[in-house]
Coordinates of C-alpha atoms in Angstrom, one line a residue:
Chain A
M1 CA 6.4 26.2 -151.1
I2 CA 10.3 26.5 -151.3
G3 CA 12.3 23.7 -150.0
V4 CA 9.8 21.1 -149.4
G5 CA 11.1 17.7 -150.1
K6 CA 14.8 18.9 -150.4
I7 CA 15.5 18.7 -146.8
K8 CA 15.5 15.7 -144.8
Q9 CA 13.8 16.1 -141.5
Y10 CA 15.6 15.0 -138.4
S11 CA 13.5 14.9 -135.2
N12 CA 16.7 14.4 -133.0
V13 CA 19.9 16.1 -133.3
L14 CA 21.6 12.7 -132.5
D15 CA 20.2 11.3 -135.6
K16 CA 21.7 13.9 -137.9
P17 CA 25.4 12.8 -139.4
L18 CA 28.0 14.3 -137.6
S19 CA 29.6 17.0 -139.9
K20 CA 33.2 16.7 -141.0
G21 CA 34.2 19.8 -139.5
K22 CA 35.2 21.2 -142.8
Q23 CA 32.8 24.2 -143.1
E24 CA 34.1 27.7 -142.5
V25 CA 32.8 31.0 -141.9
S26 CA 34.6 34.4 -142.2
L27 CA 37.2 35.4 -139.6
S28 CA 35.4 38.7 -139.4
A29 CA 32.1 36.9 -138.5
F30 CA 33.9 35.2 -135.7
A31 CA 35.8 38.4 -134.5
F32 CA 32.3 40.4 -134.4
L33 CA 30.9 37.5 -132.3
F34 CA 33.7 37.4 -129.9
S35 CA 33.8 40.9 -129.6
E36 CA 30.0 40.8 -128.5
L37 CA 30.9 38.0 -126.0
V38 CA 33.7 40.5 -124.4
Q39 CA 31.3 43.5 -124.5
Y40 CA 28.3 41.7 -122.9
N41 CA 30.6 40.3 -120.1
Q42 CA 32.1 43.8 -119.4
T43 CA 28.6 44.8 -118.5
Q44 CA 28.2 42.1 -116.1
V45 CA 31.2 42.5 -113.8
D46 CA 33.0 45.2 -111.7
N47 CA 36.7 43.9 -112.1
I48 CA 39.1 42.7 -114.5
A49 CA 39.5 39.1 -112.7
E50 CA 35.9 38.8 -112.7
L51 CA 35.6 39.3 -116.5
E52 CA 38.4 36.8 -117.1
R53 CA 36.7 34.3 -115.2
R54 CA 33.5 34.8 -116.9
L55 CA 35.3 34.6 -120.3
E56 CA 37.0 31.5 -119.2
D57 CA 33.6 30.0 -118.2
A58 CA 32.4 30.6 -121.8
G59 CA 35.5 28.8 -123.2
Y60 CA 35.1 25.9 -120.9
A61 CA 31.7 25.3 -122.4
V62 CA 33.5 25.2 -125.8
G63 CA 36.3 23.0 -124.8
A64 CA 34.0 20.3 -123.0
R65 CA 32.3 20.0 -126.3
V66 CA 35.3 20.0 -128.5
L67 CA 36.8 17.2 -126.4
E68 CA 33.8 15.0 -127.0
L69 CA 33.4 15.9 -130.6
L70 CA 37.0 15.4 -131.5
C71 CA 37.4 12.1 -129.5
H72 CA 34.3 10.9 -131.4
R73 CA 35.0 11.9 -134.7
D74 CA 39.0 12.0 -135.0
K75 CA 39.9 9.4 -132.3
G76 CA 37.5 6.5 -132.9
N77 CA 35.9 7.3 -129.4
R78 CA 39.3 6.9 -127.7
R79 CA 40.8 9.6 -125.4
E80 CA 44.4 10.2 -124.3
T81 CA 44.9 8.9 -120.6
R82 CA 48.7 10.0 -120.1
L83 CA 49.9 13.8 -119.3
L84 CA 52.0 14.1 -122.3
G85 CA 49.5 12.6 -124.6
I86 CA 46.6 15.1 -123.6
L87 CA 49.0 17.9 -123.9
S88 CA 50.0 17.0 -127.3
F89 CA 46.4 16.5 -128.2
V90 CA 45.5 19.9 -127.1
H91 CA 48.5 21.7 -128.8
S92 CA 48.1 19.8 -132.0
T93 CA 44.7 18.3 -132.6
V94 CA 42.6 20.6 -130.8
W95 CA 44.5 23.7 -132.1
K96 CA 44.3 22.7 -135.7
V97 CA 40.8 22.1 -135.7
L98 CA 39.7 25.4 -133.8
F99 CA 42.7 27.7 -135.0
G100 CA 43.7 26.1 -138.2
K101 CA 47.3 25.6 -137.1
V102 CA 49.4 23.8 -134.4
A103 CA 50.2 25.9 -131.6
D104 CA 53.5 27.5 -131.8
S105 CA 55.1 25.8 -128.9
L106 CA 54.4 23.6 -126.0
E107 CA 56.8 23.7 -123.0
K108 CA 57.5 22.5 -119.8
G109 CA 57.7 25.1 -117.0
T110 CA 61.4 25.3 -115.5
E111 CA 60.5 26.3 -112.0
H112 CA 57.4 24.2 -111.3
E113 CA 57.1 20.3 -112.2
D114 CA 53.5 20.7 -112.5
E115 CA 53.2 23.4 -115.2
Y116 CA 53.2 23.4 -118.8
M117 CA 52.6 26.4 -121.4
I118 CA 51.3 26.8 -125.0
S119 CA 52.3 29.6 -126.4
E120 CA 51.3 31.4 -129.5
K121 CA 52.6 34.5 -131.4
E122 CA 49.2 35.7 -132.5
L123 CA 46.4 34.0 -130.5
L124 CA 43.3 34.1 -132.8
V125 CA 41.1 35.9 -130.3
N126 CA 43.7 38.5 -129.8
R127 CA 44.1 39.5 -133.3
F128 CA 41.7 42.4 -133.2
I129 CA 42.0 43.1 -129.6
S130 CA 43.8 46.0 -128.0
I131 CA 43.6 46.3 -124.3
P132 CA 43.0 49.8 -122.9
K133 CA 45.5 51.2 -120.6
D134 CA 43.1 51.1 -117.6
M135 CA 42.4 47.6 -117.9
G136 CA 45.9 46.5 -116.8
T137 CA 46.8 42.9 -117.6
F138 CA 43.4 41.6 -118.9
N139 CA 43.7 39.2 -121.6
C140 CA 41.0 37.9 -123.8
G141 CA 43.0 34.7 -124.2
A142 CA 41.1 33.7 -121.0
F143 CA 38.5 32.3 -123.5
V144 CA 41.1 30.1 -125.0
A145 CA 42.4 29.2 -121.6
G146 CA 38.9 28.2 -120.7
I147 CA 38.7 26.1 -123.8
V148 CA 41.8 24.3 -122.7
R149 CA 40.8 24.0 -119.1
G150 CA 37.4 22.3 -120.7
V151 CA 39.2 20.0 -122.8
L152 CA 41.6 18.8 -120.0
D153 CA 39.0 18.7 -117.4
G154 CA 36.6 16.4 -119.4
A155 CA 39.6 14.2 -120.1
G156 CA 40.1 13.7 -116.5
F157 CA 43.1 16.2 -116.1
P158 CA 41.8 18.9 -113.8
A159 CA 44.1 22.0 -114.0
V160 CA 44.2 25.6 -113.6
V161 CA 44.6 27.3 -116.7
T162 CA 45.4 31.1 -117.3
A163 CA 46.3 33.3 -120.4
H164 CA 49.3 35.9 -120.0
F165 CA 50.8 38.5 -122.5
V166 CA 54.6 37.7 -122.6
P167 CA 56.5 40.6 -124.5
V168 CA 58.9 39.2 -127.1
E169 CA 62.1 41.0 -128.0
G170 CA 62.0 42.8 -131.4
Q171 CA 58.2 42.5 -131.7
Q172 CA 55.7 45.0 -131.2
R173 CA 52.8 42.7 -130.1
P174 CA 53.5 40.3 -127.1
R175 CA 52.6 36.5 -127.5
T176 CA 50.1 35.0 -125.6
T177 CA 50.9 32.1 -123.4
I178 CA 48.6 29.7 -121.8
L179 CA 49.7 28.4 -118.5
I180 CA 48.5 25.1 -117.5
K181 CA 49.0 24.0 -113.8
F182 CA 47.9 20.5 -113.1
A183 CA 46.2 19.4 -110.2
E184 CA 48.1 17.3 -107.5
E185 CA 46.1 14.3 -108.2
V186 CA 47.1 14.1 -111.8
L187 CA 50.7 14.3 -111.1
R188 CA 50.3 11.6 -108.4
R189 CA 48.5 9.2 -111.2
E190 CA 51.0 10.0 -113.8
A191 CA 53.9 9.1 -111.4
R192 CA 52.1 5.8 -110.4
L193 CA 51.7 5.0 -114.0
G194 CA 55.3 5.2 -114.6
Chain B
M1 CA 38.7 53.6 -165.8
P2 CA 35.7 51.3 -166.1
P3 CA 33.2 50.9 -163.1
V4 CA 34.1 48.1 -161.1
G5 CA 31.2 45.8 -160.7
P6 CA 29.9 44.1 -157.4
R7 CA 31.9 41.0 -156.6
S8 CA 30.1 37.7 -156.2
G9 CA 29.7 36.2 -152.8
D10 CA 31.7 33.1 -153.4
A11 CA 34.7 35.4 -154.8
I12 CA 34.7 37.4 -151.6
F13 CA 34.4 34.5 -149.3
A14 CA 37.2 32.8 -151.2
N15 CA 39.5 35.7 -150.3
V16 CA 38.8 36.6 -146.9
E17 CA 40.4 34.9 -143.9
R18 CA 38.3 32.1 -142.6
V19 CA 38.0 30.2 -139.4
N20 CA 36.2 26.6 -138.7
A21 CA 32.7 27.0 -138.4
E22 CA 32.7 24.7 -135.2
L23 CA 34.6 27.2 -133.1
F24 CA 32.0 29.9 -134.3
T25 CA 29.0 27.7 -133.7
L26 CA 30.5 26.6 -130.1
T27 CA 31.2 30.2 -129.3
Y28 CA 27.9 31.3 -130.1
G29 CA 26.4 28.4 -128.3
A30 CA 28.4 29.3 -125.2
I31 CA 26.9 33.1 -125.4
V32 CA 23.5 32.0 -125.7
R33 CA 24.1 29.6 -122.8
Q34 CA 25.7 32.5 -120.7
L35 CA 22.5 34.6 -121.5
L36 CA 20.2 32.0 -120.4
T37 CA 21.9 31.7 -117.0
D38 CA 22.2 35.4 -116.4
L39 CA 18.8 36.6 -117.6
E40 CA 16.6 33.6 -117.0
E41 CA 13.8 34.8 -119.0
V42 CA 13.8 33.5 -122.4
E43 CA 12.3 36.8 -123.7
E44 CA 15.1 38.7 -122.4
V45 CA 17.4 36.5 -124.2
N46 CA 15.9 37.1 -127.4
K47 CA 16.1 40.7 -126.9
Q48 CA 19.8 40.6 -125.9
L49 CA 20.7 38.3 -128.8
D50 CA 18.8 40.9 -131.1
Q51 CA 20.9 43.8 -129.6
M52 CA 24.1 41.9 -130.0
G53 CA 23.3 41.6 -133.4
Y54 CA 22.5 45.0 -134.0
N55 CA 25.7 46.1 -132.5
I56 CA 27.3 43.9 -135.0
G57 CA 25.4 44.9 -138.0
I58 CA 26.2 48.6 -137.6
R59 CA 30.0 47.9 -137.8
L60 CA 29.7 45.0 -140.0
I61 CA 28.1 47.3 -142.9
D62 CA 31.5 49.1 -143.4
E63 CA 33.3 45.8 -144.1
F64 CA 30.7 44.6 -146.3
L65 CA 30.6 47.7 -148.4
A66 CA 34.5 48.0 -148.5
K67 CA 34.9 44.3 -149.6
S68 CA 31.8 43.8 -152.0
N69 CA 32.0 46.9 -154.3
V70 CA 28.2 47.0 -154.0
S71 CA 26.8 50.3 -155.1
R72 CA 23.6 52.0 -154.3
C73 CA 20.7 49.6 -154.8
V74 CA 17.9 50.9 -156.8
D75 CA 15.1 49.4 -154.8
F76 CA 14.5 47.2 -151.8
K77 CA 14.2 44.4 -153.9
E78 CA 17.7 44.5 -155.0
T79 CA 18.8 45.2 -151.3
A80 CA 17.2 42.0 -150.2
E81 CA 19.1 40.0 -153.0
V82 CA 22.3 41.6 -152.1
I83 CA 21.9 40.7 -148.5
A84 CA 20.9 37.0 -149.3
K85 CA 23.4 36.4 -152.2
I86 CA 26.6 38.4 -151.0
G87 CA 26.0 39.3 -147.5
F88 CA 25.1 35.8 -146.0
K89 CA 27.8 34.4 -148.2
M90 CA 30.4 36.7 -147.3
F91 CA 30.4 36.3 -143.7
L92 CA 28.9 32.9 -143.0
G93 CA 29.8 31.0 -146.2
V94 CA 26.1 30.1 -146.9
T95 CA 23.6 31.3 -149.3
A96 CA 20.1 32.5 -148.8
S97 CA 17.3 33.0 -151.3
V98 CA 14.6 35.9 -151.2
T99 CA 11.1 34.9 -151.6
N100 CA 7.4 35.7 -150.6
W101 CA 7.5 39.4 -151.6
D102 CA 4.3 41.3 -150.8
A103 CA 2.5 43.4 -153.6
D104 CA 4.3 46.7 -152.9
G105 CA 7.7 45.3 -152.6
T106 CA 8.6 46.3 -149.1
C107 CA 8.2 43.0 -147.2
C108 CA 10.0 39.7 -148.2
S109 CA 11.5 36.7 -146.6
I110 CA 15.0 35.6 -146.6
V111 CA 15.3 31.9 -146.3
L112 CA 18.4 30.0 -145.0
E113 CA 18.4 26.3 -145.4
D114 CA 22.2 26.0 -144.2
N115 CA 22.7 28.0 -141.0
P116 CA 26.3 27.6 -139.2
L117 CA 24.8 28.8 -136.0
V118 CA 22.8 25.9 -135.3
D119 CA 25.1 22.9 -135.5
F120 CA 24.8 20.4 -132.5
V121 CA 21.8 22.6 -131.2
E122 CA 18.6 21.4 -129.9
L123 CA 16.0 23.5 -128.1
P124 CA 15.2 22.0 -124.7
D125 CA 11.8 22.0 -123.3
T126 CA 12.3 25.1 -121.1
C127 CA 13.6 27.0 -124.1
Q128 CA 10.7 26.8 -126.4
G129 CA 10.2 30.4 -126.7
L130 CA 13.8 31.1 -127.5
Y131 CA 14.6 32.5 -131.0
Y132 CA 18.1 31.0 -131.1
C133 CA 19.4 32.6 -134.1
N134 CA 17.7 36.2 -133.0
I135 CA 21.4 37.6 -133.6
L136 CA 21.1 37.3 -137.3
S137 CA 17.9 39.4 -137.3
G138 CA 19.7 42.2 -135.3
V139 CA 22.6 42.2 -137.5
V140 CA 20.4 42.5 -140.7
R141 CA 18.5 45.4 -138.9
G142 CA 21.5 47.1 -137.8
A143 CA 23.3 47.0 -141.2
L144 CA 20.2 48.2 -142.8
E145 CA 19.8 51.0 -140.7
M146 CA 23.3 52.3 -141.4
V147 CA 22.4 52.6 -145.0
S148 CA 19.2 54.5 -144.2
M149 CA 16.6 51.6 -144.0
K150 CA 14.4 51.2 -140.7
T151 CA 13.3 47.7 -141.0
E152 CA 11.3 45.3 -138.9
I153 CA 12.6 41.7 -138.8
S154 CA 10.7 38.6 -137.5
W155 CA 11.3 34.8 -137.6
I156 CA 8.5 33.1 -139.8
R157 CA 10.3 29.6 -139.7
D158 CA 13.0 27.9 -137.6
M159 CA 14.3 24.6 -138.1
L160 CA 14.9 24.3 -134.2
R161 CA 11.3 24.6 -133.8
G162 CA 10.7 21.8 -136.3
D163 CA 10.3 23.9 -139.6
D164 CA 12.0 22.9 -142.9
A165 CA 14.1 26.0 -143.1
F166 CA 15.1 29.5 -141.5
E167 CA 12.9 32.4 -142.7
L168 CA 13.3 35.7 -141.7
Q169 CA 10.8 38.3 -142.8
V170 CA 12.2 41.7 -143.6
K171 CA 9.8 44.5 -143.6
L172 CA 10.9 47.8 -144.8
L173 CA 9.2 50.4 -142.5
K174 CA 10.9 53.6 -144.1
Q175 CA 13.7 54.9 -145.8
V176 CA 15.4 57.7 -143.9
P177 CA 16.7 60.6 -145.8
E178 CA 20.4 60.9 -145.5
E179 CA 21.6 63.7 -143.3
Y180 CA 25.0 64.9 -142.6
P181 CA 25.6 64.1 -139.0
Y182 CA 28.1 66.8 -138.3
K183 CA 27.4 70.5 -137.7
D184 CA 30.2 72.8 -138.3
D185 CA 29.4 75.3 -135.5
E186 CA 29.3 72.8 -132.6

């Protein structure tokens, strides 16, 4: 029989060595899969808000695992405990692993103390997506917002995270901004830590 | 102009845009989890995954043909080889092998030892009937249907169920003669 003796059998997934995370699949494979995720969820909802919530849920599950994986593999089982630290972890480390590049920008909201924005000119998940007119402000970036929320929540920084299209002058396609609004307790703790 | 031969799976994979396999793996995991929550029955989840794969397959075949330069296969044997060596490589970055042919060359197995869908995955006791990678069988079925081959695909071996590899049995049911889908007077 083919393969006998070639593969080591692991009875438990935890006994397996953790992959280095260098493996890749084609972008199309991901795009096809993501499109199915969106289409399936469209059949489960009757409005846009609900659809975004479901995509965010799916992303949250990814984010929670990414946090665990990266803290273990890249940070020697340590994680960020300060606001700016965790934000730059998301903007740099997480983005680089998931999307192959650091996010285009990380900014602090000008109107509210508790708001931060991560912006991306062309968010990977929105690459092949065009929104039909009747779907208004729907943004598939909700999935990425979910990933961000999953990472932040898992690290002890609960926040409301949403995805928005922001028109850019001179560009045909809008950029996607992930808006992070931290929970009150996070800011109180941050103030106490000084 | 000399005819251009099919490109190797490695060459195509090296030239297409790629993403981190972990994003792909975890996203797939999120889909399966959502389905399990929504549909509750493992059987239904298997069906839905197969359907999603089929939807992907009928679209993916276009990209496959456009990028691979593969021309018409002379027989089903060649088709199976092309799927294993070029198809899997081009999209998932892994190669598969073809084995276990039956006598009349209409049924074989595609064996995968590396499968990016299942990193980090373990089937809990409540999901033992789940064909976690059922989306793959749907993809192959959908893609082959678009090139006039009706197939039936089933899992023979599954590493998540303790086997030593993933084995997909592909059975050619019939070759559908090509028809022009359009009618001028309608």
